[in-house]
Short mmCIF file of the C-alpha atoms (twelve columns), coordinates in Angstrom:
data_MODEL
# 
_entry.id   MODEL 
# 
loop_
_atom_site.group_PDB 
_atom_site.id 
_atom_site.type_symbol 
_atom_site.label_atom_id 
_atom_site.label_alt_id 
_atom_site.label_comp_id 
_atom_site.label_asym_id 
_atom_site.label_seq_id 
_atom_site.Cartn_x 
_atom_site.Cartn_y 
_atom_site.Cartn_z 
_atom_site.pdbx_PDB_model_num 
ATOM 1  C CA . MET A 1  180.710 -78.278  -276.148 1 
ATOM 2  C CA . GLU A 2  182.232 -81.568  -276.182 1 
ATOM 3  C CA . VAL A 3  180.073 -84.649  -276.303 1 
ATOM 4  C CA . VAL A 4  181.771 -88.167  -275.115 1 
ATOM 5  C CA . ILE A 5  180.083 -91.364  -275.064 1 
ATOM 6  C CA . TYR A 6  181.260 -94.609  -273.442 1 
ATOM 7  C CA . THR A 7  180.014 -97.517  -274.957 1 
ATOM 8  C CA . ASN A 8  180.417 -101.317 -275.164 1 
ATOM 9  C CA . SER A 9  179.847 -103.778 -278.038 1 
ATOM 10 C CA . GLY A 10 176.369 -105.372 -278.140 1 
ATOM 11 C CA . CYS A 11 174.735 -102.625 -276.266 1 
ATOM 12 C CA . SER A 12 171.576 -101.473 -277.681 1 
ATOM 13 C CA . ALA A 13 171.220 -98.262  -275.627 1 
ATOM 14 C CA . CYS A 14 174.677 -97.212  -276.919 1 
ATOM 15 C CA . HIS A 15 173.753 -97.814  -280.607 1 
ATOM 16 C CA . GLN A 16 170.226 -95.882  -280.034 1 
ATOM 17 C CA . ALA A 17 172.459 -93.093  -278.430 1 
ATOM 18 C CA . LYS A 18 174.791 -92.829  -281.274 1 
ATOM 19 C CA . GLU A 19 172.090 -92.905  -283.772 1 
ATOM 20 C CA . PHE A 20 170.452 -89.881  -281.884 1 
ATOM 21 C CA . LEU A 21 173.499 -87.821  -282.052 1 
ATOM 22 C CA . ALA A 22 174.251 -88.755  -285.791 1 
ATOM 23 C CA . GLN A 23 170.644 -87.906  -286.674 1 
ATOM 24 C CA . HIS A 24 170.965 -84.621  -284.759 1 
ATOM 25 C CA . GLN A 25 174.402 -83.769  -286.634 1 
ATOM 26 C CA . VAL A 26 176.122 -83.810  -282.995 1 
ATOM 27 C CA . SER A 27 179.806 -84.520  -283.135 1 
ATOM 28 C CA . PHE A 28 180.857 -86.951  -280.240 1 
ATOM 29 C CA . VAL A 29 183.957 -88.703  -279.198 1 
ATOM 30 C CA . GLU A 30 183.035 -92.468  -278.705 1 
ATOM 31 C CA . LYS A 31 185.118 -94.370  -275.914 1 
ATOM 32 C CA . SER A 32 184.609 -98.022  -276.279 1 
ATOM 33 C CA . ILE A 33 185.413 -100.320 -272.892 1 
ATOM 34 C CA . ALA A 34 185.503 -103.278 -275.619 1 
ATOM 35 C CA . LYS A 35 188.459 -101.668 -277.454 1 
ATOM 36 C CA . ASP A 36 189.953 -99.922  -274.373 1 
ATOM 37 C CA . PRO A 37 189.186 -101.993 -271.029 1 
ATOM 38 C CA . SER A 38 190.997 -99.303  -268.944 1 
ATOM 39 C CA . LEU A 39 188.106 -97.169  -269.740 1 
ATOM 40 C CA . ILE A 40 186.162 -99.107  -267.229 1 
ATOM 41 C CA . ASN A 41 188.330 -97.843  -264.438 1 
ATOM 42 C CA . GLU A 42 187.793 -94.408  -265.962 1 
ATOM 43 C CA . LEU A 43 183.805 -94.856  -265.547 1 
ATOM 44 C CA . ALA A 44 184.373 -96.427  -262.224 1 
ATOM 45 C CA . SER A 45 186.139 -93.488  -260.861 1 
ATOM 46 C CA . MET A 46 183.080 -91.379  -261.990 1 
ATOM 47 C CA . GLY A 47 180.941 -93.407  -260.110 1 
ATOM 48 C CA . PHE A 48 179.562 -95.701  -262.934 1 
ATOM 49 C CA . ARG A 49 179.386 -99.138  -263.403 1 
ATOM 50 C CA . ALA A 50 177.366 -99.526  -266.861 1 
ATOM 51 C CA . VAL A 51 177.174 -98.076  -270.333 1 
ATOM 52 C CA . PRO A 52 176.150 -95.895  -272.001 1 
ATOM 53 C CA . VAL A 53 177.639 -92.941  -270.135 1 
ATOM 54 C CA . ILE A 54 177.157 -89.717  -271.794 1 
ATOM 55 C CA . LYS A 55 178.970 -86.461  -271.091 1 
ATOM 56 C CA . VAL A 56 177.651 -83.145  -272.349 1 
ATOM 57 C CA . GLY A 57 180.011 -80.329  -271.176 1 
ATOM 58 C CA . ASN A 58 179.726 -81.012  -267.349 1 
ATOM 59 C CA . GLU A 59 176.577 -82.930  -267.249 1 
ATOM 60 C CA . THR A 60 176.670 -86.687  -267.543 1 
ATOM 61 C CA . MET A 61 173.905 -89.321  -268.086 1 
ATOM 62 C CA . LEU A 62 173.915 -92.900  -267.726 1 
ATOM 63 C CA . GLY A 63 171.658 -94.666  -270.139 1 
ATOM 64 C CA . PHE A 64 170.055 -93.190  -272.928 1 
ATOM 65 C CA . SER A 65 166.933 -90.976  -273.115 1 
ATOM 66 C CA . ALA A 66 166.331 -89.244  -275.973 1 
ATOM 67 C CA . VAL A 67 164.246 -86.208  -273.991 1 
ATOM 68 C CA . LYS A 68 167.114 -85.622  -271.578 1 
ATOM 69 C CA . LEU A 69 169.764 -85.933  -274.184 1 
ATOM 70 C CA . ARG A 70 167.894 -83.468  -275.987 1 
ATOM 71 C CA . ARG A 71 167.754 -81.004  -273.030 1 
ATOM 72 C CA . MET A 72 171.453 -81.453  -272.209 1 
ATOM 73 C CA . LEU A 73 172.234 -80.679  -275.943 1 
ATOM 74 C CA . GLY A 74 169.712 -77.531  -275.983 1 
ATOM 75 C CA . LEU A 75 168.008 -79.249  -279.044 1 
# 
């Protein structure tokens, strides 16, 4: 199951989400809008205008909730 997280620099919720994934040894792909501004359009096409956006398989979450992310990952 692929995990993708859209982030921005200086985003505390993004940092928390990445820390959570690392602590639970979940590999993920980080897509940083700071490094690649074209990702803003990708997020907009999915209906999002903020980060973090976390995709786990075909489920997507805006923001960071440890409880919800744990459920999405089946932990």
